[in-house]
Amino acid sequence: DILPEGGVLLLFGAPKVMKSWATQQMAYSIASGRDWLGLTTRRAKTLDFQFEISPLAYWWRLVKQNEYYQLERGSTWLYEHSQLGLYLDDPEHFAHIKGHVEEIMPDVIVLDCLAACFRGDESSSRDMSGFIERVDELRRVRDSSIILVHHSRKMPAVSSFTELARGASRLTGWVDSIVCVQDKPGGIKQFQFMARQAQREVPTIEARFENFIFRVV
């Protein structure tokens, strides 16, 4: 319902709301064919680009989550690339990123996060349109589904949670689905969904992060 084949999902939230942990868990869930926050997945080859966290710190996160998912050593379902300083709007960098996609041919591509792989102006519709073209070019290599991680605005006055995403509205208007992660009292994280292709209304989900895994409460 929230990640259609060949579609784009935007997951965003404030700093330190654990967006990357949630997205990494989604990647593991898809690569192993297990539920994500109670939502059913179909097992698919997944490539996780991590542009923001140092490779060593990210490796530690992978180890911790794999203790739960137990993907076999040398698995051909989950791949990661955690090289910092790569930007989709830089032609040389983009060729490097696209080369990995062409080599692995994943069903799902994770880009974490937009601010760390884009040097343009997020508020510029023109700059954002250029970024979207790059993401779409990656998607078309194999008609992959895209999971894009992003940040929310600072305390805005909005009528809908879909307007909380930072930058030009061109982005939220383009994606198929939106997931907004927010902090709630008692260490709870709230996940709100807007899925344009869903056959049902996806309810809000609340989860707690325990032993390096989000668990529905």
PDB file of C-alpha atoms in Angstrom:
ATOM      1  CA  ASP A   1       0.000   0.000   0.000  1.00  0.00           C
ATOM      2  CA  ILE A   2       2.787   2.496   0.782  1.00  0.00           C
ATOM      3  CA  LEU A   3       5.612   1.408  -1.550  1.00  0.00           C
ATOM      4  CA  PRO A   4       4.219   0.498  -4.979  1.00  0.00           C
ATOM      5  CA  GLU A   5       6.404  -1.298  -7.508  1.00  0.00           C
ATOM      6  CA  GLY A   6       8.319   1.351  -9.427  1.00  0.00           C
ATOM      7  CA  GLY A   7       6.948   4.053  -7.118  1.00  0.00           C
ATOM      8  CA  VAL A   8       8.538   6.588  -4.776  1.00  0.00           C
ATOM      9  CA  LEU A   9       8.084   6.842  -1.008  1.00  0.00           C
ATOM     10  CA  LEU A  10       9.194   9.938   0.935  1.00  0.00           C
ATOM     11  CA  LEU A  11       9.902   9.333   4.632  1.00  0.00           C
ATOM     12  CA  PHE A  12      10.682  12.454   6.631  1.00  0.00           C
ATOM     13  CA  GLY A  13      10.854  13.856  10.142  1.00  0.00           C
ATOM     14  CA  ALA A  14      12.763  16.158  12.473  1.00  0.00           C
ATOM     15  CA  PRO A  15      16.446  15.593  13.353  1.00  0.00           C
ATOM     16  CA  LYS A  16      17.043  12.755  15.847  1.00  0.00           C
ATOM     17  CA  VAL A  17      13.575  11.289  15.301  1.00  0.00           C
ATOM     18  CA  MET A  18      15.331   8.090  14.120  1.00  0.00           C
ATOM     19  CA  LYS A  19      14.397   8.323  10.444  1.00  0.00           C
ATOM     20  CA  SER A  20      17.478   6.397   9.345  1.00  0.00           C
ATOM     21  CA  TRP A  21      16.849   3.583  11.824  1.00  0.00           C
ATOM     22  CA  ALA A  22      13.243   3.308  10.598  1.00  0.00           C
ATOM     23  CA  THR A  23      14.316   3.306   6.957  1.00  0.00           C
ATOM     24  CA  GLN A  24      17.108   0.806   7.560  1.00  0.00           C
ATOM     25  CA  GLN A  25      14.593  -1.464   9.266  1.00  0.00           C
ATOM     26  CA  MET A  26      12.333  -1.081   6.227  1.00  0.00           C
ATOM     27  CA  ALA A  27      15.231  -2.139   3.980  1.00  0.00           C
ATOM     28  CA  TYR A  28      15.904  -5.208   6.136  1.00  0.00           C
ATOM     29  CA  SER A  29      12.191  -6.061   6.187  1.00  0.00           C
ATOM     30  CA  ILE A  30      11.937  -5.923   2.394  1.00  0.00           C
ATOM     31  CA  ALA A  31      15.192  -7.843   1.890  1.00  0.00           C
ATOM     32  CA  SER A  32      13.969 -10.611   4.202  1.00  0.00           C
ATOM     33  CA  GLY A  33      10.275 -10.516   3.249  1.00  0.00           C
ATOM     34  CA  ARG A  34       9.188  -9.751   6.807  1.00  0.00           C
ATOM     35  CA  ASP A  35       6.624  -7.230   8.055  1.00  0.00           C
ATOM     36  CA  TRP A  36       7.605  -3.608   8.647  1.00  0.00           C
ATOM     37  CA  LEU A  37       5.629  -2.083  11.522  1.00  0.00           C
ATOM     38  CA  GLY A  38       2.934  -4.671  10.878  1.00  0.00           C
ATOM     39  CA  LEU A  39       2.746  -3.866   7.154  1.00  0.00           C
ATOM     40  CA  THR A  40       3.300  -6.806   4.805  1.00  0.00           C
ATOM     41  CA  THR A  41       6.250  -6.770   2.395  1.00  0.00           C
ATOM     42  CA  ARG A  42       7.232  -8.875  -0.602  1.00  0.00           C
ATOM     43  CA  ARG A  43      10.854  -9.999  -0.534  1.00  0.00           C
ATOM     44  CA  ALA A  44      12.933  -7.962  -2.963  1.00  0.00           C
ATOM     45  CA  LYS A  45      16.574  -7.097  -3.674  1.00  0.00           C
ATOM     46  CA  THR A  46      17.344  -3.836  -1.863  1.00  0.00           C
ATOM     47  CA  LEU A  47      20.215  -1.336  -2.226  1.00  0.00           C
ATOM     48  CA  ASP A  48      20.647   1.089   0.675  1.00  0.00           C
ATOM     49  CA  PHE A  49      22.641   4.269  -0.050  1.00  0.00           C
ATOM     50  CA  GLN A  50      23.641   5.955   3.214  1.00  0.00           C
ATOM     51  CA  PHE A  51      25.101   9.397   2.499  1.00  0.00           C
ATOM     52  CA  GLU A  52      25.029  10.957   5.966  1.00  0.00           C
ATOM     53  CA  ILE A  53      26.402   8.571   8.601  1.00  0.00           C
ATOM     54  CA  SER A  54      30.057   7.542   8.686  1.00  0.00           C
ATOM     55  CA  PRO A  55      30.685   4.051   7.249  1.00  0.00           C
ATOM     56  CA  LEU A  56      31.921   2.735  10.613  1.00  0.00           C
ATOM     57  CA  ALA A  57      28.866   4.018  12.517  1.00  0.00           C
ATOM     58  CA  TYR A  58      26.589   2.695   9.824  1.00  0.00           C
ATOM     59  CA  TRP A  59      28.291  -0.727   9.877  1.00  0.00           C
ATOM     60  CA  TRP A  60      27.561  -0.915  13.620  1.00  0.00           C
ATOM     61  CA  ARG A  61      23.881  -0.193  12.949  1.00  0.00           C
ATOM     62  CA  LEU A  62      23.761  -2.908  10.305  1.00  0.00           C
ATOM     63  CA  VAL A  63      25.272  -5.414  12.725  1.00  0.00           C
ATOM     64  CA  LYS A  64      22.747  -4.550  15.427  1.00  0.00           C
ATOM     65  CA  GLN A  65      19.716  -4.854  13.173  1.00  0.00           C
ATOM     66  CA  ASN A  66      20.984  -8.036  11.568  1.00  0.00           C
ATOM     67  CA  GLU A  67      20.952  -9.640  15.010  1.00  0.00           C
ATOM     68  CA  TYR A  68      17.163  -9.450  14.671  1.00  0.00           C
ATOM     69  CA  TYR A  69      16.724 -10.157  10.956  1.00  0.00           C
ATOM     70  CA  GLN A  70      19.465 -12.793  10.655  1.00  0.00           C
ATOM     71  CA  LEU A  71      20.125 -12.336   6.936  1.00  0.00           C
ATOM     72  CA  GLU A  72      22.577 -15.004   5.862  1.00  0.00           C
ATOM     73  CA  ARG A  73      26.211 -14.039   5.358  1.00  0.00           C
ATOM     74  CA  GLY A  74      26.803 -13.074   1.732  1.00  0.00           C
ATOM     75  CA  SER A  75      23.098 -12.436   1.195  1.00  0.00           C
ATOM     76  CA  THR A  76      22.175 -11.326  -2.313  1.00  0.00           C
ATOM     77  CA  TRP A  77      19.033  -9.562  -1.040  1.00  0.00           C
ATOM     78  CA  LEU A  78      20.483  -6.562   0.822  1.00  0.00           C
ATOM     79  CA  TYR A  79      23.327  -4.325  -0.366  1.00  0.00           C
ATOM     80  CA  GLU A  80      24.627  -1.099   1.145  1.00  0.00           C
ATOM     81  CA  HIS A  81      26.865   1.729  -0.012  1.00  0.00           C
ATOM     82  CA  SER A  82      27.905   4.238   2.648  1.00  0.00           C
ATOM     83  CA  GLN A  83      30.387   6.541   0.938  1.00  0.00           C
ATOM     84  CA  LEU A  84      30.117  10.117   2.155  1.00  0.00           C
ATOM     85  CA  GLY A  85      30.442  13.182  -0.065  1.00  0.00           C
ATOM     86  CA  LEU A  86      28.446  11.928  -3.054  1.00  0.00           C
ATOM     87  CA  TYR A  87      25.850  14.196  -4.664  1.00  0.00           C
ATOM     88  CA  LEU A  88      23.228  13.299  -7.236  1.00  0.00           C
ATOM     89  CA  ASP A  89      23.490  16.775  -8.772  1.00  0.00           C
ATOM     90  CA  ASP A  90      27.212  16.310  -9.483  1.00  0.00           C
ATOM     91  CA  PRO A  91      27.639  14.527 -12.870  1.00  0.00           C
ATOM     92  CA  GLU A  92      30.718  12.531 -11.804  1.00  0.00           C
ATOM     93  CA  HIS A  93      29.198  11.533  -8.472  1.00  0.00           C
ATOM     94  CA  PHE A  94      25.914  10.601 -10.125  1.00  0.00           C
ATOM     95  CA  ALA A  95      27.723   8.340 -12.596  1.00  0.00           C
ATOM     96  CA  HIS A  96      29.354   6.575  -9.625  1.00  0.00           C
ATOM     97  CA  ILE A  97      25.979   6.103  -7.884  1.00  0.00           C
ATOM     98  CA  LYS A  98      24.252   4.960 -11.057  1.00  0.00           C
ATOM     99  CA  GLY A  99      27.082   2.497 -11.674  1.00  0.00           C
ATOM    100  CA  HIS A 100      26.241   0.716  -8.411  1.00  0.00           C
ATOM    101  CA  VAL A 101      22.578   0.561  -9.373  1.00  0.00           C
ATOM    102  CA  GLU A 102      23.450  -0.893 -12.799  1.00  0.00           C
ATOM    103  CA  GLU A 103      25.763  -3.466 -11.198  1.00  0.00           C
ATOM    104  CA  ILE A 104      23.281  -4.671  -8.545  1.00  0.00           C
ATOM    105  CA  MET A 105      19.975  -4.043 -10.381  1.00  0.00           C
ATOM    106  CA  PRO A 106      17.921  -3.698  -7.195  1.00  0.00           C
ATOM    107  CA  ASP A 107      14.149  -3.808  -6.906  1.00  0.00           C
ATOM    108  CA  VAL A 108      14.256  -1.150  -4.167  1.00  0.00           C
ATOM    109  CA  ILE A 109      16.693   1.771  -3.738  1.00  0.00           C
ATOM    110  CA  VAL A 110      17.059   3.689  -0.461  1.00  0.00           C
ATOM    111  CA  LEU A 111      18.515   7.232  -0.608  1.00  0.00           C
ATOM    112  CA  ASP A 112      19.333   8.458   2.917  1.00  0.00           C
ATOM    113  CA  CYS A 113      19.093  11.371   3.023  1.00  0.00           C
ATOM    114  CA  LEU A 114      18.221  14.120   0.507  1.00  0.00           C
ATOM    115  CA  ALA A 115      20.193  16.859   2.302  1.00  0.00           C
ATOM    116  CA  ALA A 116      23.363  14.744   2.210  1.00  0.00           C
ATOM    117  CA  CYS A 117      23.239  13.913  -1.511  1.00  0.00           C
ATOM    118  CA  PHE A 118      21.931  17.192  -2.946  1.00  0.00           C
ATOM    119  CA  ARG A 119      23.785  20.525  -3.025  1.00  0.00           C
ATOM    120  CA  GLY A 120      21.036  22.599  -4.618  1.00  0.00           C
ATOM    121  CA  ASP A 121      18.446  24.822  -2.983  1.00  0.00           C
ATOM    122  CA  GLU A 122      15.691  22.660  -1.485  1.00  0.00           C
ATOM    123  CA  SER A 123      13.270  25.599  -1.668  1.00  0.00           C
ATOM    124  CA  SER A 124      13.855  26.134  -5.390  1.00  0.00           C
ATOM    125  CA  SER A 125      11.348  24.355  -7.617  1.00  0.00           C
ATOM    126  CA  ARG A 126      13.917  24.437 -10.422  1.00  0.00           C
ATOM    127  CA  ASP A 127      16.685  22.853  -8.324  1.00  0.00           C
ATOM    128  CA  MET A 128      14.298  20.292  -6.879  1.00  0.00           C
ATOM    129  CA  SER A 129      13.056  19.386 -10.365  1.00  0.00           C
ATOM    130  CA  GLY A 130      16.662  18.641 -11.345  1.00  0.00           C
ATOM    131  CA  PHE A 131      17.091  16.409  -8.292  1.00  0.00           C
ATOM    132  CA  ILE A 132      13.850  14.576  -9.094  1.00  0.00           C
ATOM    133  CA  GLU A 133      15.097  13.943 -12.641  1.00  0.00           C
ATOM    134  CA  ARG A 134      18.238  12.312 -11.221  1.00  0.00           C
ATOM    135  CA  VAL A 135      16.251  10.123  -8.826  1.00  0.00           C
ATOM    136  CA  ASP A 136      13.930   9.126 -11.653  1.00  0.00           C
ATOM    137  CA  GLU A 137      16.906   8.197 -13.820  1.00  0.00           C
ATOM    138  CA  LEU A 138      18.091   5.827 -11.082  1.00  0.00           C
ATOM    139  CA  ARG A 139      14.584   4.425 -10.754  1.00  0.00           C
ATOM    140  CA  ARG A 140      14.326   3.707 -14.490  1.00  0.00           C
ATOM    141  CA  VAL A 141      17.461   1.512 -14.578  1.00  0.00           C
ATOM    142  CA  ARG A 142      15.301  -1.383 -13.363  1.00  0.00           C
ATOM    143  CA  ASP A 143      11.954   0.288 -12.680  1.00  0.00           C
ATOM    144  CA  SER A 144      12.958   0.181  -9.021  1.00  0.00           C
ATOM    145  CA  SER A 145      10.940   1.479  -6.107  1.00  0.00           C
ATOM    146  CA  ILE A 146      12.583   4.432  -4.335  1.00  0.00           C
ATOM    147  CA  ILE A 147      12.652   5.205  -0.605  1.00  0.00           C
ATOM    148  CA  LEU A 148      13.847   8.785  -0.067  1.00  0.00           C
ATOM    149  CA  VAL A 149      14.655  10.079   3.429  1.00  0.00           C
ATOM    150  CA  HIS A 150      14.189  13.790   4.125  1.00  0.00           C
ATOM    151  CA  HIS A 151      13.875  16.374   6.916  1.00  0.00           C
ATOM    152  CA  SER A 152      10.844  18.280   8.146  1.00  0.00           C
ATOM    153  CA  ARG A 153      10.414  22.029   8.465  1.00  0.00           C
ATOM    154  CA  LYS A 154      11.071  23.842  11.750  1.00  0.00           C
ATOM    155  CA  MET A 155       7.809  24.268  13.677  1.00  0.00           C
ATOM    156  CA  PRO A 156       5.633  25.389  10.737  1.00  0.00           C
ATOM    157  CA  ALA A 157       1.950  26.203  10.882  1.00  0.00           C
ATOM    158  CA  VAL A 158       0.388  23.742   8.430  1.00  0.00           C
ATOM    159  CA  SER A 159      -3.014  22.218   7.829  1.00  0.00           C
ATOM    160  CA  SER A 160      -1.734  18.722   6.985  1.00  0.00           C
ATOM    161  CA  PHE A 161       1.292  16.648   8.019  1.00  0.00           C
ATOM    162  CA  THR A 162       2.132  16.264   4.318  1.00  0.00           C
ATOM    163  CA  GLU A 163       3.109  19.958   4.315  1.00  0.00           C
ATOM    164  CA  LEU A 164       5.739  19.400   7.008  1.00  0.00           C
ATOM    165  CA  ALA A 165       8.382  18.179   4.546  1.00  0.00           C
ATOM    166  CA  ARG A 166      11.171  20.709   4.070  1.00  0.00           C
ATOM    167  CA  GLY A 167      11.694  22.542   0.777  1.00  0.00           C
ATOM    168  CA  ALA A 168       9.728  22.975  -2.425  1.00  0.00           C
ATOM    169  CA  SER A 169       6.289  21.373  -2.657  1.00  0.00           C
ATOM    170  CA  ARG A 170       7.392  19.973  -6.036  1.00  0.00           C
ATOM    171  CA  LEU A 171       8.834  16.993  -4.124  1.00  0.00           C
ATOM    172  CA  THR A 172       5.761  16.030  -2.097  1.00  0.00           C
ATOM    173  CA  GLY A 173       3.613  16.501  -5.169  1.00  0.00           C
ATOM    174  CA  TRP A 174       5.765  14.062  -7.143  1.00  0.00           C
ATOM    175  CA  VAL A 175       6.041  11.100  -4.759  1.00  0.00           C
ATOM    176  CA  ASP A 176       3.483   8.301  -4.510  1.00  0.00           C
ATOM    177  CA  SER A 177       3.557   7.991  -0.732  1.00  0.00           C
ATOM    178  CA  ILE A 178       4.537  10.063   2.288  1.00  0.00           C
ATOM    179  CA  VAL A 179       5.521   8.809   5.736  1.00  0.00           C
ATOM    180  CA  CYS A 180       5.902  11.401   8.498  1.00  0.00           C
ATOM    181  CA  VAL A 181       7.716  10.338  11.685  1.00  0.00           C
ATOM    182  CA  GLN A 182       7.125  12.383  14.832  1.00  0.00           C
ATOM    183  CA  ASP A 183       8.034  12.164  18.505  1.00  0.00           C
ATOM    184  CA  LYS A 184       5.285  11.492  21.027  1.00  0.00           C
ATOM    185  CA  PRO A 185       5.423  11.374  24.853  1.00  0.00           C
ATOM    186  CA  GLY A 186       6.866   8.284  26.502  1.00  0.00           C
ATOM    187  CA  GLY A 187       9.454   7.548  23.855  1.00  0.00           C
ATOM    188  CA  ILE A 188       6.814   6.728  21.239  1.00  0.00           C
ATOM    189  CA  LYS A 189       7.349   7.430  17.544  1.00  0.00           C
ATOM    190  CA  GLN A 190       4.253   8.113  15.461  1.00  0.00           C
ATOM    191  CA  PHE A 191       4.170   7.155  11.785  1.00  0.00           C
ATOM    192  CA  GLN A 192       1.544   8.911   9.642  1.00  0.00           C
ATOM    193  CA  PHE A 193       0.865   7.833   6.070  1.00  0.00           C
ATOM    194  CA  MET A 194      -0.432   9.329   2.859  1.00  0.00           C
ATOM    195  CA  ALA A 195      -0.442   6.781   0.040  1.00  0.00           C
ATOM    196  CA  ARG A 196      -1.943   7.858  -3.272  1.00  0.00           C
ATOM    197  CA  GLN A 197      -2.032   4.362  -4.786  1.00  0.00           C
ATOM    198  CA  ALA A 198      -3.236   2.506  -1.674  1.00  0.00           C
ATOM    199  CA  GLN A 199      -6.467   0.555  -1.894  1.00  0.00           C
ATOM    200  CA  ARG A 200      -7.262   1.454   1.712  1.00  0.00           C
ATOM    201  CA  GLU A 201      -6.562   4.197   4.206  1.00  0.00           C
ATOM    202  CA  VAL A 202      -3.327   3.339   5.988  1.00  0.00           C
ATOM    203  CA  PRO A 203      -3.823   3.996   9.722  1.00  0.00           C
ATOM    204  CA  THR A 204      -1.374   5.886  11.909  1.00  0.00           C
ATOM    205  CA  ILE A 205       1.094   3.521  13.598  1.00  0.00           C
ATOM    206  CA  GLU A 206       2.827   4.092  16.929  1.00  0.00           C
ATOM    207  CA  ALA A 207       6.030   2.244  17.758  1.00  0.00           C
ATOM    208  CA  ARG A 208       8.763   2.154  20.385  1.00  0.00           C
ATOM    209  CA  PHE A 209      12.466   1.629  19.601  1.00  0.00           C
ATOM    210  CA  GLU A 210      13.711  -1.300  21.696  1.00  0.00           C
ATOM    211  CA  ASN A 211      16.906  -3.343  21.222  1.00  0.00           C
ATOM    212  CA  PHE A 212      17.637  -1.503  17.968  1.00  0.00           C
ATOM    213  CA  ILE A 213      14.224  -2.382  16.437  1.00  0.00           C
ATOM    214  CA  PHE A 214      10.957  -0.441  16.151  1.00  0.00           C
ATOM    215  CA  ARG A 215       8.119  -2.455  17.673  1.00  0.00           C
ATOM    216  CA  VAL A 216       4.454  -1.530  17.297  1.00  0.00           C
ATOM    217  CA  VAL A 217       2.722  -0.572  20.559  1.00  0.00           C
TER     218      VAL A 217
END
